[in-house]
Short mmCIF file of C-alpha atoms in Angstrom, two decimals:
data_model
loop_
_atom_site.label_atom_id
_atom_site.label_comp_id
_atom_site.label_asym_id
_atom_site.label_seq_id
_atom_site.Cartn_x
_atom_site.Cartn_y
_atom_site.Cartn_z
CA MET Z 1397 -50.33 -84.44 -154.49
CA PRO Z 1398 -51.27 -82.84 -157.83
CA GLU Z 1399 -48.33 -81.94 -160.00
CA ASN Z 1400 -47.68 -78.38 -161.05
CA HIS Z 1401 -48.17 -77.80 -164.76
CA GLU Z 1402 -44.81 -76.37 -165.80
CA ALA Z 1403 -44.87 -74.33 -169.01
CA LYS Z 1404 -41.50 -75.52 -170.27
CA THR Z 1405 -39.62 -74.05 -173.18
CA GLU Z 1406 -38.28 -76.97 -175.19
CA ASN Z 1407 -36.67 -75.14 -178.08
CA VAL Z 1408 -38.78 -76.43 -180.94
CA SER Z 1409 -37.66 -75.98 -184.45
CA ASP Z 1410 -39.97 -73.35 -185.43
CA ALA Z 1411 -41.66 -73.12 -188.72
CA TYR Z 1412 -41.11 -69.44 -188.57
CA GLY Z 1413 -37.45 -69.22 -188.19
CA LYS Z 1414 -35.04 -71.67 -185.65
CA ILE Z 1415 -35.38 -74.88 -183.27
CA ASP Z 1416 -38.23 -75.66 -180.28
CA ASP Z 1417 -38.04 -78.11 -177.26
CA ILE Z 1418 -36.26 -74.97 -175.01
CA GLU Z 1419 -40.34 -76.03 -175.82
CA SER Z 1420 -40.98 -72.69 -177.63
CA SER Z 1421 -41.40 -73.28 -181.41
CA TRP Z 1422 -41.44 -71.52 -184.72
CA VAL Z 1423 -37.99 -72.42 -185.82
CA LEU Z 1424 -37.84 -73.17 -189.51
CA THR Z 1425 -37.69 -70.04 -191.69
CA LEU Z 1426 -39.98 -67.08 -191.83
CA SER Z 1427 -37.13 -64.70 -192.44
CA LYS Z 1428 -35.49 -66.92 -195.05
CA GLN Z 1429 -38.38 -68.00 -197.23
CA ASN Z 1430 -37.42 -69.15 -200.69
CA PRO Z 1431 -38.28 -67.79 -204.12
CA GLU Z 1432 -41.75 -69.03 -204.85
CA SER Z 1433 -41.18 -70.80 -208.13
CA SER Z 1434 -42.75 -74.22 -208.54
CA SER Z 1435 -40.88 -77.30 -207.39
CA GLU Z 1436 -42.47 -79.95 -209.55
CA ASP Z 1437 -40.34 -82.87 -210.73
CA VAL Z 1438 -40.43 -81.52 -214.31
CA THR Z 1439 -37.82 -78.77 -214.70
CA PRO Z 1440 -39.68 -75.47 -215.14
CA PRO Z 1441 -38.67 -73.00 -217.83
CA THR Z 1442 -36.08 -70.42 -216.88
CA LEU Z 1443 -36.78 -66.72 -217.12
CA LEU Z 1444 -34.50 -66.61 -220.15
CA ASP Z 1445 -36.75 -69.22 -221.81
CA PHE Z 1446 -39.71 -66.89 -221.22
CA MET Z 1447 -37.76 -63.97 -222.70
CA LYS Z 1448 -37.02 -65.78 -225.94
CA GLU Z 1449 -40.28 -67.68 -226.25
CA ASN Z 1450 -42.16 -66.89 -229.49
CA ASP Z 1451 -40.05 -63.78 -229.94
CA THR Z 1452 -36.99 -64.70 -231.93
CA SER Z 1453 -37.05 -61.36 -233.70
CA MET Z 1454 -36.75 -59.41 -230.41
CA GLN Z 1455 -38.69 -56.56 -232.04
CA ASN Z 1456 -37.96 -54.04 -229.28
CA ILE Z 1457 -34.28 -53.06 -229.15
CA GLU Z 1458 -34.28 -52.31 -225.42
CA TYR Z 1459 -35.99 -55.63 -224.73
CA ALA Z 1460 -33.39 -57.46 -226.87
CA LYS Z 1461 -30.53 -55.75 -225.00
CA GLY Z 1462 -32.18 -56.75 -221.70
CA ALA Z 1463 -32.35 -60.40 -222.76
CA GLU Z 1464 -28.72 -60.30 -223.89
CA ALA Z 1465 -27.58 -58.75 -220.60
CA TYR Z 1466 -29.61 -61.29 -218.60
CA GLU Z 1467 -28.07 -64.19 -220.51
CA LYS Z 1468 -24.60 -62.86 -219.65
CA GLY Z 1469 -25.52 -62.60 -215.96
CA ASN Z 1470 -25.72 -58.79 -215.91
CA TYR Z 1471 -29.04 -58.83 -214.10
CA GLY Z 1472 -29.07 -55.23 -212.89
CA GLN Z 1473 -28.33 -53.98 -216.40
CA ALA Z 1474 -30.96 -56.32 -217.82
CA PHE Z 1475 -33.54 -54.89 -215.44
CA LYS Z 1476 -32.78 -51.35 -216.66
CA TRP Z 1477 -33.25 -52.35 -220.29
CA PHE Z 1478 -36.51 -54.21 -219.59
CA HIS Z 1479 -37.77 -51.20 -217.65
CA ALA Z 1480 -36.93 -48.96 -220.62
CA ALA Z 1481 -38.81 -51.32 -222.94
CA ALA Z 1482 -41.80 -51.26 -220.60
CA GLN Z 1483 -41.78 -47.48 -220.60
CA GLN Z 1484 -42.25 -47.73 -224.37
CA GLY Z 1485 -45.31 -49.94 -223.82
CA TYR Z 1486 -43.73 -53.26 -224.81
CA VAL Z 1487 -46.08 -55.84 -223.26
CA LYS Z 1488 -43.56 -58.67 -222.91
CA ALA Z 1489 -41.35 -56.33 -220.88
CA TYR Z 1490 -44.26 -55.86 -218.45
CA PHE Z 1491 -44.39 -59.63 -217.98
CA ILE Z 1492 -40.62 -60.03 -217.57
CA LEU Z 1493 -40.49 -57.24 -214.97
CA GLY Z 1494 -43.27 -59.01 -213.07
CA MET Z 1495 -41.28 -62.24 -213.18
CA MET Z 1496 -38.11 -60.51 -211.97
CA TYR Z 1497 -39.94 -58.83 -209.09
CA SER Z 1498 -41.51 -62.19 -208.17
CA ASN Z 1499 -37.94 -63.51 -207.89
CA TYR Z 1500 -38.78 -66.33 -210.29
CA ASP Z 1501 -35.14 -67.26 -210.97
CA ASN Z 1502 -33.85 -65.78 -207.69
CA LYS Z 1503 -31.69 -63.43 -209.75
CA GLY Z 1504 -31.51 -59.74 -210.42
CA ILE Z 1505 -33.54 -57.76 -207.92
CA PRO Z 1506 -35.08 -58.21 -204.45
CA GLN Z 1507 -38.49 -59.85 -204.32
CA ASN Z 1508 -41.36 -57.36 -204.27
CA HIS Z 1509 -44.82 -58.89 -204.57
CA ARG Z 1510 -46.65 -55.59 -204.98
CA LYS Z 1511 -44.49 -54.47 -207.89
CA ALA Z 1512 -44.72 -57.94 -209.44
CA ILE Z 1513 -48.50 -57.73 -209.35
CA LYS Z 1514 -48.39 -54.21 -210.84
CA TRP Z 1515 -46.44 -55.38 -213.91
CA PHE Z 1516 -48.35 -58.65 -214.30
CA ASP Z 1517 -51.59 -56.66 -214.17
CA LYS Z 1518 -50.40 -54.28 -216.91
CA ALA Z 1519 -49.46 -57.23 -219.14
CA ALA Z 1520 -52.64 -59.16 -218.33
CA LYS Z 1521 -54.80 -56.20 -219.35
CA GLN Z 1522 -53.08 -56.30 -222.73
CA GLY Z 1523 -54.13 -59.92 -223.18
CA HIS Z 1524 -50.83 -61.56 -222.16
CA VAL Z 1525 -52.01 -65.08 -221.19
CA GLN Z 1526 -48.95 -66.05 -219.11
CA ALA Z 1527 -49.23 -62.78 -217.19
CA GLN Z 1528 -52.88 -63.51 -216.43
CA THR Z 1529 -51.88 -66.88 -214.97
CA ALA Z 1530 -48.94 -65.37 -213.08
CA LEU Z 1531 -51.18 -62.63 -211.66
CA ARG Z 1532 -53.58 -65.17 -210.16
CA ARG Z 1533 -50.68 -67.21 -208.81
CA GLN Z 1534 -48.89 -64.18 -207.34
CA SER Z 1535 -52.07 -63.01 -205.61
CA GLN Z 1536 -52.51 -66.48 -204.07
CA LEU Z 1537 -48.90 -66.55 -202.86
CA ILE Z 1538 -49.25 -63.12 -201.24
CA GLU Z 1539 -52.37 -64.38 -199.48
CA ALA Z 1540 -50.42 -67.45 -198.29
CA GLU Z 1541 -47.49 -65.33 -197.09
CA GLN Z 1542 -49.76 -62.97 -195.15
CA ALA Z 1543 -51.56 -65.92 -193.55
CA HIS Z 1544 -48.20 -67.48 -192.65
CA GLU Z 1545 -46.92 -64.28 -191.03
CA LEU Z 1546 -50.12 -63.83 -189.01
CA ALA Z 1547 -49.97 -67.46 -187.93
CA ALA Z 1548 -46.37 -66.92 -186.77
CA GLN Z 1549 -47.32 -63.82 -184.79
CA ASN Z 1550 -50.20 -65.61 -183.07
CA TYR Z 1551 -48.06 -68.66 -182.40
CA ASN Z 1552 -45.28 -66.62 -180.79
CA GLN Z 1553 -47.92 -64.94 -178.60
CA ARG Z 1554 -49.18 -68.46 -177.75
CA ARG Z 1555 -52.55 -67.70 -179.37
CA PHE Z 1556 -52.73 -71.14 -180.90
CA LEU Z 1557 -56.46 -71.27 -181.65
CA GLN Z 1558 -56.16 -68.07 -183.70
CA ALA Z 1559 -53.00 -69.33 -185.42
CA LEU Z 1560 -54.40 -72.69 -186.57
CA PRO Z 1561 -56.76 -71.62 -189.41
CA LEU Z 1562 -54.15 -69.16 -190.71
CA ALA Z 1563 -51.45 -71.82 -190.83
CA GLU Z 1564 -53.83 -74.26 -192.52
CA LYS Z 1565 -54.71 -71.65 -195.14
CA SER Z 1566 -51.05 -70.92 -195.90
CA PHE Z 1567 -50.21 -74.61 -196.13
CA LYS Z 1568 -53.11 -75.43 -198.48
CA ILE Z 1569 -52.43 -72.51 -200.85
CA ARG Z 1570 -48.72 -73.24 -201.07
CA THR Z 1571 -49.33 -76.95 -201.61
CA LYS Z 1572 -51.70 -76.16 -204.47
CA VAL Z 1573 -49.59 -73.43 -206.12
CA LEU Z 1574 -46.02 -74.51 -205.37
CA GLY Z 1575 -46.35 -78.26 -204.80
CA GLU Z 1576 -45.72 -80.24 -201.62
CA LYS Z 1577 -41.95 -80.35 -202.11
CA HIS Z 1578 -41.34 -76.60 -202.36
CA PRO Z 1579 -39.30 -75.23 -199.42
CA ASN Z 1580 -41.99 -72.66 -198.53
CA THR Z 1581 -44.66 -75.37 -198.53
CA LEU Z 1582 -42.50 -77.33 -196.09
CA VAL Z 1583 -42.20 -74.25 -193.88
CA SER Z 1584 -46.00 -73.95 -193.80
CA LEU Z 1585 -46.37 -77.68 -193.20
CA ASN Z 1586 -44.03 -77.51 -190.22
CA GLY Z 1587 -45.86 -74.51 -188.74
CA PHE Z 1588 -49.27 -76.12 -189.22
CA ALA Z 1589 -48.03 -79.26 -187.44
CA LEU Z 1590 -46.52 -77.32 -184.53
CA ILE Z 1591 -49.79 -75.50 -183.86
CA HIS Z 1592 -51.67 -78.80 -183.79
CA GLN Z 1593 -49.04 -80.05 -181.36
CA ALA Z 1594 -49.36 -76.99 -179.12
CA LEU Z 1595 -53.12 -77.48 -179.02
CA GLY Z 1596 -52.69 -81.11 -178.00
CA HIS Z 1597 -53.90 -82.43 -181.37
CA LEU Z 1598 -51.10 -84.99 -181.33
CA SER Z 1599 -52.75 -87.43 -183.75
CA ASP Z 1600 -53.09 -84.56 -186.26
CA ALA Z 1601 -49.58 -83.24 -185.70
CA LEU Z 1602 -47.72 -86.57 -185.93
CA PRO Z 1603 -48.30 -87.42 -189.63
CA LEU Z 1604 -47.59 -83.82 -190.62
CA LEU Z 1605 -44.26 -83.76 -188.77
CA GLU Z 1606 -43.31 -87.22 -190.08
CA ASN Z 1607 -44.09 -86.05 -193.61
CA ALA Z 1608 -42.07 -82.84 -193.14
CA TYR Z 1609 -39.07 -84.81 -191.89
CA HIS Z 1610 -39.15 -87.40 -194.68
CA LEU Z 1611 -39.65 -84.76 -197.40
CA ASN Z 1612 -36.77 -82.64 -196.10
CA LYS Z 1613 -34.55 -85.71 -195.81
CA THR Z 1614 -35.42 -86.90 -199.33
CA LEU Z 1615 -35.02 -83.49 -200.94
CA SER Z 1616 -32.06 -82.09 -199.02
CA GLY Z 1617 -30.28 -84.97 -197.31
CA ASP Z 1618 -29.68 -85.93 -193.69
CA THR Z 1619 -27.35 -83.08 -192.83
CA HIS Z 1620 -29.31 -80.18 -194.30
CA PRO Z 1621 -30.36 -77.62 -191.63
CA ASP Z 1622 -34.06 -77.98 -192.47
CA THR Z 1623 -33.84 -81.78 -192.12
CA ILE Z 1624 -32.18 -81.45 -188.72
CA ILE Z 1625 -34.85 -79.00 -187.58
CA SER Z 1626 -37.62 -81.34 -188.77
CA MET Z 1627 -35.91 -84.20 -186.96
CA ASN Z 1628 -35.90 -82.19 -183.74
CA ASN Z 1629 -39.60 -81.41 -184.04
CA LEU Z 1630 -40.42 -85.06 -184.72
CA ALA Z 1631 -38.46 -86.07 -181.62
CA ILE Z 1632 -40.53 -83.67 -179.54
CA ILE Z 1633 -43.87 -85.15 -180.59
CA TYR Z 1634 -42.61 -88.70 -180.08
CA LYS Z 1635 -41.72 -87.61 -176.56
CA LYS Z 1636 -45.16 -86.12 -176.00
CA LEU Z 1637 -46.77 -89.35 -177.24
CA GLY Z 1638 -44.64 -91.43 -174.90
CA ARG Z 1639 -42.73 -93.04 -177.79
CA LEU Z 1640 -39.48 -92.55 -175.92
CA SER Z 1641 -37.50 -95.23 -177.76
CA ASP Z 1642 -38.32 -93.42 -181.02
CA ALA Z 1643 -37.60 -89.96 -179.58
CA LEU Z 1644 -34.19 -90.63 -177.99
CA PRO Z 1645 -32.19 -91.51 -181.14
CA LEU Z 1646 -33.67 -88.49 -182.94
CA TYR Z 1647 -32.70 -86.10 -180.13
CA GLU Z 1648 -29.17 -87.54 -180.09
CA LYS Z 1649 -28.85 -87.56 -183.87
CA SER Z 1650 -30.24 -84.01 -184.12
CA TYR Z 1651 -27.54 -82.71 -181.78
CA ARG Z 1652 -24.74 -84.68 -183.49
CA LEU Z 1653 -25.77 -83.55 -186.98
CA SER Z 1654 -26.32 -79.96 -185.82
CA LYS Z 1655 -22.72 -79.85 -184.64
CA GLU Z 1656 -21.57 -81.16 -188.03
CA ALA Z 1657 -23.82 -78.87 -190.09
CA PHE Z 1658 -23.78 -75.65 -188.06
CA GLY Z 1659 -20.80 -75.92 -185.72
CA GLU Z 1660 -20.82 -76.35 -181.94
CA LYS Z 1661 -21.61 -72.72 -181.15
CA HIS Z 1662 -24.40 -72.16 -183.65
CA GLN Z 1663 -27.75 -71.21 -182.13
CA ASN Z 1664 -29.54 -74.26 -183.56
CA THR Z 1665 -26.82 -76.58 -182.22
CA LEU Z 1666 -27.18 -75.07 -178.77
CA ILE Z 1667 -30.94 -75.50 -178.93
CA SER Z 1668 -30.51 -79.16 -179.95
CA LEU Z 1669 -28.09 -79.61 -177.04
CA ASP Z 1670 -30.51 -78.05 -174.57
CA ASN Z 1671 -33.35 -80.19 -175.91
CA LEU Z 1672 -31.30 -83.35 -175.49
CA ALA Z 1673 -30.58 -82.34 -171.89
CA LEU Z 1674 -34.31 -81.78 -171.29
CA PHE Z 1675 -35.11 -85.19 -172.73
CA TYR Z 1676 -32.54 -86.91 -170.54
CA THR Z 1677 -34.18 -85.12 -167.60
CA TYR Z 1678 -37.59 -86.34 -168.75
CA ILE Z 1679 -36.45 -89.98 -168.77
CA ASP Z 1680 -34.73 -89.51 -165.40
CA ARG Z 1681 -31.16 -89.65 -166.73
CA LEU Z 1682 -30.25 -86.64 -164.63
CA SER Z 1683 -26.54 -87.46 -164.46
CA ASP Z 1684 -26.45 -87.27 -168.27
CA ALA Z 1685 -28.74 -84.24 -168.47
CA LEU Z 1686 -26.96 -81.92 -166.05
CA PRO Z 1687 -23.54 -81.57 -167.77
CA LEU Z 1688 -25.25 -81.04 -171.13
CA SER Z 1689 -27.54 -78.36 -169.71
CA GLU Z 1690 -24.63 -76.64 -167.98
CA LYS Z 1691 -22.66 -76.71 -171.24
CA ALA Z 1692 -25.62 -75.39 -173.22
CA TYR Z 1693 -26.16 -72.47 -170.86
CA ARG Z 1694 -22.44 -71.63 -170.77
CA LEU Z 1695 -22.28 -71.60 -174.59
CA PHE Z 1696 -25.54 -69.66 -174.97
CA GLU Z 1697 -24.19 -67.03 -172.58
CA GLY Z 1698 -20.85 -66.88 -174.39
CA VAL Z 1699 -22.29 -66.74 -177.90
CA LEU Z 1700 -25.53 -64.77 -177.48
CA GLY Z 1701 -24.97 -62.98 -174.15
CA GLU Z 1702 -26.80 -63.53 -170.87
CA LYS Z 1703 -29.73 -61.30 -171.87
CA HIS Z 1704 -30.68 -63.08 -175.10
CA PRO Z 1705 -34.12 -64.76 -174.84
CA ASP Z 1706 -32.68 -68.19 -175.74
CA THR Z 1707 -30.00 -67.82 -173.06
CA ILE Z 1708 -32.69 -67.01 -170.52
CA LYS Z 1709 -34.68 -70.09 -171.62
CA SER Z 1710 -31.57 -72.23 -171.23
CA LEU Z 1711 -30.96 -70.77 -167.77
CA SER Z 1712 -34.53 -71.59 -166.77
CA ASN Z 1713 -34.10 -75.14 -168.06
CA LEU Z 1714 -30.87 -75.56 -166.08
CA ALA Z 1715 -32.71 -74.40 -162.96
CA ASP Z 1716 -35.38 -77.02 -163.66
CA ILE Z 1717 -32.78 -79.82 -163.92
CA TYR Z 1718 -31.21 -78.72 -160.63
CA LYS Z 1719 -34.69 -78.77 -159.09
CA LYS Z 1720 -35.46 -82.25 -160.39
CA SER Z 1721 -32.05 -83.40 -159.09
CA GLY Z 1722 -33.05 -82.22 -155.61
CA ARG Z 1723 -30.54 -79.36 -155.72
CA LEU Z 1724 -33.06 -76.67 -154.84
CA SER Z 1725 -30.44 -74.34 -153.37
CA ASP Z 1726 -28.70 -74.34 -156.78
CA ALA Z 1727 -31.96 -74.07 -158.70
CA LEU Z 1728 -33.32 -71.07 -156.80
CA PRO Z 1729 -30.77 -68.37 -157.78
CA LEU Z 1730 -30.88 -69.49 -161.42
CA SER Z 1731 -34.67 -69.37 -161.52
CA GLU Z 1732 -34.67 -65.96 -159.82
CA LYS Z 1733 -32.11 -64.70 -162.35
CA ALA Z 1734 -34.13 -66.08 -165.29
CA HIS Z 1735 -37.23 -64.29 -164.00
CA ARG Z 1736 -35.36 -61.04 -163.37
CA LEU Z 1737 -33.67 -60.99 -166.79
CA SER Z 1738 -36.86 -61.95 -168.58
CA LYS Z 1739 -38.69 -59.11 -166.85
CA GLU Z 1740 -35.89 -56.68 -167.74
CA ILE Z 1741 -35.52 -57.71 -171.40
CA LEU Z 1742 -39.03 -58.75 -172.38
CA GLY Z 1743 -41.13 -56.86 -169.85
CA GLU Z 1744 -43.16 -58.05 -166.86
CA LYS Z 1745 -46.20 -58.97 -168.94
CA HIS Z 1746 -44.45 -60.92 -171.69
CA PRO Z 1747 -45.65 -64.57 -171.89
CA HIS Z 1748 -42.11 -65.92 -171.33
CA THR Z 1749 -41.66 -63.71 -168.28
CA LEU Z 1750 -44.90 -65.08 -166.86
CA ILE Z 1751 -43.73 -68.65 -167.50
CA ASN Z 1752 -40.51 -67.92 -165.60
CA MET Z 1753 -42.54 -66.35 -162.80
CA ASP Z 1754 -44.70 -69.47 -162.53
CA ASN Z 1755 -41.63 -71.74 -162.53
CA LEU Z 1756 -40.02 -69.65 -159.78
CA ALA Z 1757 -43.19 -69.96 -157.71
CA ILE Z 1758 -42.95 -73.75 -158.08
CA ILE Z 1759 -39.38 -73.71 -156.70
CA TYR Z 1760 -40.50 -71.56 -153.75
CA GLN Z 1761 -43.25 -74.12 -153.22
CA ASP Z 1762 -40.80 -77.05 -153.30
CA LEU Z 1763 -38.58 -75.22 -150.79
CA GLY Z 1764 -41.56 -74.87 -148.45
CA ARG Z 1765 -41.61 -71.10 -148.88
CA LEU Z 1766 -45.34 -71.22 -149.43
CA SER Z 1767 -46.08 -67.58 -148.60
CA ASP Z 1768 -43.53 -66.48 -151.25
CA ALA Z 1769 -44.92 -69.04 -153.68
CA LEU Z 1770 -48.49 -67.89 -153.06
CA SER Z 1771 -47.88 -64.17 -153.58
CA LEU Z 1772 -45.92 -64.83 -156.79
CA SER Z 1773 -48.44 -67.35 -158.09
CA GLU Z 1774 -51.40 -65.04 -157.39
CA LYS Z 1775 -49.66 -62.20 -159.21
CA CYS Z 1776 -48.74 -64.49 -162.08
CA TYR Z 1777 -52.29 -65.76 -162.52
CA HIS Z 1778 -53.77 -62.25 -162.52
CA LEU Z 1779 -51.19 -61.05 -165.06
CA HIS Z 1780 -51.87 -64.04 -167.27
CA LYS Z 1781 -55.57 -63.30 -167.12
CA GLU Z 1782 -55.00 -59.62 -167.90
CA VAL Z 1783 -52.54 -60.15 -170.76
CA LEU Z 1784 -53.73 -63.36 -172.38
CA GLY Z 1785 -57.29 -63.74 -171.20
CA GLU Z 1786 -58.98 -66.20 -168.83
CA LYS Z 1787 -59.18 -69.02 -171.36
CA HIS Z 1788 -55.61 -68.96 -172.64
CA LEU Z 1789 -53.56 -72.15 -172.21
CA ASP Z 1790 -50.89 -70.44 -170.07
CA THR Z 1791 -53.56 -68.81 -167.89
CA LEU Z 1792 -55.12 -72.21 -167.22
CA ILE Z 1793 -51.71 -73.64 -166.26
CA SER Z 1794 -51.16 -70.72 -163.89
CA LEU Z 1795 -54.64 -71.19 -162.37
CA ASN Z 1796 -53.96 -74.87 -161.72
CA ASN Z 1797 -50.63 -74.07 -160.06
CA LEU Z 1798 -52.26 -71.47 -157.83
CA ALA Z 1799 -54.87 -74.02 -156.75
CA ILE Z 1800 -52.10 -76.47 -155.80
CA ILE Z 1801 -50.45 -73.89 -153.53
CA TYR Z 1802 -53.77 -73.20 -151.80
CA GLN Z 1803 -54.13 -76.94 -151.30
CA GLU Z 1804 -50.64 -77.24 -149.80
CA LEU Z 1805 -51.47 -74.40 -147.43
CA GLY Z 1806 -54.53 -76.35 -146.31
CA ARG Z 1807 -56.86 -73.73 -147.80
CA LEU Z 1808 -58.97 -76.37 -149.47
CA ASP Z 1809 -62.10 -74.23 -149.69
CA GLU Z 1810 -60.14 -71.84 -151.93
CA ALA Z 1811 -58.33 -74.58 -153.86
CA TRP Z 1812 -61.44 -76.59 -154.73
CA PRO Z 1813 -63.24 -74.01 -156.94
CA LEU Z 1814 -59.99 -73.18 -158.72
CA PHE Z 1815 -59.40 -76.82 -159.62
CA GLU Z 1816 -62.95 -77.11 -160.89
CA LYS Z 1817 -62.65 -73.89 -162.89
CA ALA Z 1818 -59.31 -74.98 -164.40
CA TYR Z 1819 -60.76 -78.33 -165.46
CA HIS Z 1820 -63.98 -77.00 -166.98
CA LEU Z 1821 -62.27 -74.13 -168.81
CA SER Z 1822 -59.59 -76.45 -170.11
CA LYS Z 1823 -62.20 -78.90 -171.37
CA GLU Z 1824 -64.08 -76.04 -173.04
CA VAL Z 1825 -61.06 -74.43 -174.67
CA LEU Z 1826 -58.73 -77.32 -175.38
CA GLY Z 1827 -61.08 -80.28 -175.50
CA GLU Z 1828 -61.35 -83.28 -173.22
CA LYS Z 1829 -58.38 -85.08 -174.75
CA HIS Z 1830 -55.78 -82.33 -174.45
CA PRO Z 1831 -52.98 -83.32 -172.02
CA ASN Z 1832 -53.57 -80.19 -169.92
CA THR Z 1833 -57.26 -81.04 -169.60
CA PHE Z 1834 -56.69 -84.49 -168.20
CA SER Z 1835 -53.94 -83.09 -165.95
CA SER Z 1836 -56.53 -80.67 -164.55
CA LEU Z 1837 -58.94 -83.59 -164.19
CA ASN Z 1838 -56.22 -85.44 -162.27
CA SER Z 1839 -55.77 -82.45 -159.95
CA LEU Z 1840 -59.51 -82.39 -159.28
CA ALA Z 1841 -59.43 -86.10 -158.45
CA MET Z 1842 -56.47 -85.57 -156.13
CA ILE Z 1843 -58.25 -82.98 -154.00
CA HIS Z 1844 -61.14 -85.45 -153.50
CA TYR Z 1845 -58.52 -88.00 -152.50
CA ALA Z 1846 -56.87 -85.54 -150.07
CA LEU Z 1847 -60.27 -85.01 -148.44
CA ASP Z 1848 -60.72 -88.81 -148.06
CA ARG Z 1849 -63.61 -88.67 -150.55
CA PHE Z 1850 -62.39 -91.75 -152.36
CA SER Z 1851 -65.75 -92.62 -153.94
CA ASP Z 1852 -65.84 -89.17 -155.56
CA ALA Z 1853 -62.19 -89.41 -156.61
CA LEU Z 1854 -62.50 -92.85 -158.21
CA PRO Z 1855 -64.53 -92.02 -161.37
CA LEU Z 1856 -62.27 -89.02 -162.02
CA PHE Z 1857 -59.12 -91.13 -161.71
CA GLU Z 1858 -60.66 -93.81 -163.94
CA LYS Z 1859 -61.58 -91.27 -166.58
CA CYS Z 1860 -58.14 -89.65 -166.41
CA TYR Z 1861 -56.41 -93.01 -166.82
CA GLN Z 1862 -58.56 -93.98 -169.81
CA LEU Z 1863 -57.96 -90.61 -171.53
CA LYS Z 1864 -54.21 -90.79 -171.03
CA LYS Z 1865 -54.11 -94.37 -172.30
CA GLU Z 1866 -56.06 -93.32 -175.41
CA VAL Z 1867 -54.14 -90.14 -176.18
CA LEU Z 1868 -50.63 -90.84 -174.88
CA GLY Z 1869 -50.54 -94.63 -174.91
CA GLU Z 1870 -50.31 -96.98 -171.95
CA LYS Z 1871 -46.50 -96.84 -171.84
CA HIS Z 1872 -46.31 -93.08 -171.33
CA PHE Z 1873 -44.90 -91.94 -167.97
CA SER Z 1874 -48.03 -89.95 -167.22
CA THR Z 1875 -50.31 -92.90 -168.02
CA ILE Z 1876 -48.34 -95.20 -165.70
CA LYS Z 1877 -48.53 -92.54 -162.98
CA SER Z 1878 -52.34 -92.37 -163.37
CA MET Z 1879 -52.46 -96.15 -163.20
CA ASN Z 1880 -50.67 -96.04 -159.83
CA GLU Z 1881 -53.04 -93.38 -158.52
CA LEU Z 1882 -55.97 -95.53 -159.55
CA VAL Z 1883 -54.40 -98.52 -157.77
CA GLN Z 1884 -54.10 -96.49 -154.55
CA THR Z 1885 -57.73 -95.38 -154.78
CA TYR Z 1886 -58.95 -98.96 -155.31
CA GLN Z 1887 -56.92 -99.96 -152.25
CA LYS Z 1888 -58.45 -97.17 -150.13
CA LEU Z 1889 -61.91 -98.45 -151.13
CA GLY Z 1890 -60.97 -102.05 -150.31
CA ARG Z 1891 -61.27 -103.13 -153.95
CA PHE Z 1892 -58.09 -105.21 -153.88
CA SER Z 1893 -59.17 -107.54 -156.70
CA ASP Z 1894 -59.30 -104.45 -158.98
CA ALA Z 1895 -56.06 -103.01 -157.62
CA LEU Z 1896 -53.82 -106.08 -157.95
CA PRO Z 1897 -53.89 -106.67 -161.76
CA LEU Z 1898 -53.45 -102.95 -162.36
CA LEU Z 1899 -50.49 -102.83 -159.97
CA GLU Z 1900 -48.87 -105.81 -161.69
CA LYS Z 1901 -49.39 -104.13 -165.06
CA SER Z 1902 -47.89 -100.88 -163.77
CA VAL Z 1903 -44.75 -102.66 -162.51
CA ARG Z 1904 -44.35 -104.53 -165.80
CA LEU Z 1905 -44.77 -101.40 -167.94
CA SER Z 1906 -42.44 -99.35 -165.72
CA LYS Z 1907 -39.70 -101.95 -166.15
CA GLU Z 1908 -40.36 -102.09 -169.89
CA VAL Z 1909 -40.21 -98.32 -170.34
CA LEU Z 1910 -37.55 -97.41 -167.81
CA GLY Z 1911 -35.64 -100.66 -167.40
CA GLU Z 1912 -34.76 -102.34 -164.14
CA PRO Z 1913 -34.03 -99.88 -161.32
CA GLN Z 1914 -30.30 -99.17 -161.09
CA PRO Z 1915 -28.50 -98.73 -157.78
CA SER Z 1916 -27.62 -95.11 -157.19
CA LYS Z 1917 -23.94 -94.30 -157.62
#
């Protein structure tokens, strides 16, 4: 049977403010971006150096008093004196006010790019060379910030194709102007990587996330919040690539260090905890996953309240672990509650509400309540199409899930065109090598198989297996699963000489990845 595509929310550490494998992402720091001074290895001049440079006489009395106040740490008073000097037309005061508004030293007054540009422009027009340079730089940084914010908005609305060029633009400008080690450059790097990951561009995302992690670790140390967030994001992509032995220690270390750095009840710690539970679920360590997920949800509810979006995500994840543990009667009320709260807090048409609706439909399906599953899935697909458009990733997932329910109901004539549509749209929008595309291809192959059309199913299964092996690696769970489906198809066609070596390989890889089967306790 084709598998439902579940739109999970692993809380990813977002580049725009917290952590993502509760899989939702933009968790590194939009709201806490740093002063945009350069971070080159050579120590840059301080603002006080600029004040005194080539001006030992301090010809303007107000300007001199401003410099004196600044040196003593009286930044508000200094600002008043510099403003008074500027009112008298003193050009250097224009430049210094621009520097203060740009938050060059992170002292004195709140950052205000527009006012910084105003004062730099006034000084530049008077021939002040440093102001001319600063004006160009400030304009570029505003452009980068705007691109970053738009990328974040599109990302959070799951409009990844629109977000990608904006994130790339922000990252390139900040790298050029601030240097690759500046905190804001790292924020843009993380966001750029997460969008590639969301689009299934795993080979593009991996080196970016590895670089972000190593830079944060080098610059800030192992226990710095940004390093922990980068570690979490790197764990997620290792998981997606099937590099489970690389992912597991990072998930465990991320949670342990989060507790040390933030405290057990901090939001990022709870996200790391939930992500670790999801990973244990993914590698079938359900007895380890369940108590962690229950703890995460209990703490989320206690710290943030039951109606906080992250609490609702955690609740949905707990429902999923119950479902995978075969405890459908426990999973159902939690999934229903997650859907109800999401609809109440975020609205019926919010993308996260629609994800919860789809996941609830899957539980109805697993319970054999196919009429309930069908009505919910049909509604969910039509809302996805209305809100996000026919070609959006979440809409394609919802379409595939609807097709599966039609298939389970025996309504194959209705399921068939939906599977075909899901596959062709996914290939068009996401590309042939996106995981969702080859999952849709697998679903299409499975309906041929269900109709005993094994000769039609075979080339689709073969293609799906080859794509998964190329993109995810041959040791990935999903690749091994496709290998087994291909074995079964060869057997149905009587091609036992093709089936046997593939079956032996599947058994060997399964043992290698999962270990020897353990007796159930």
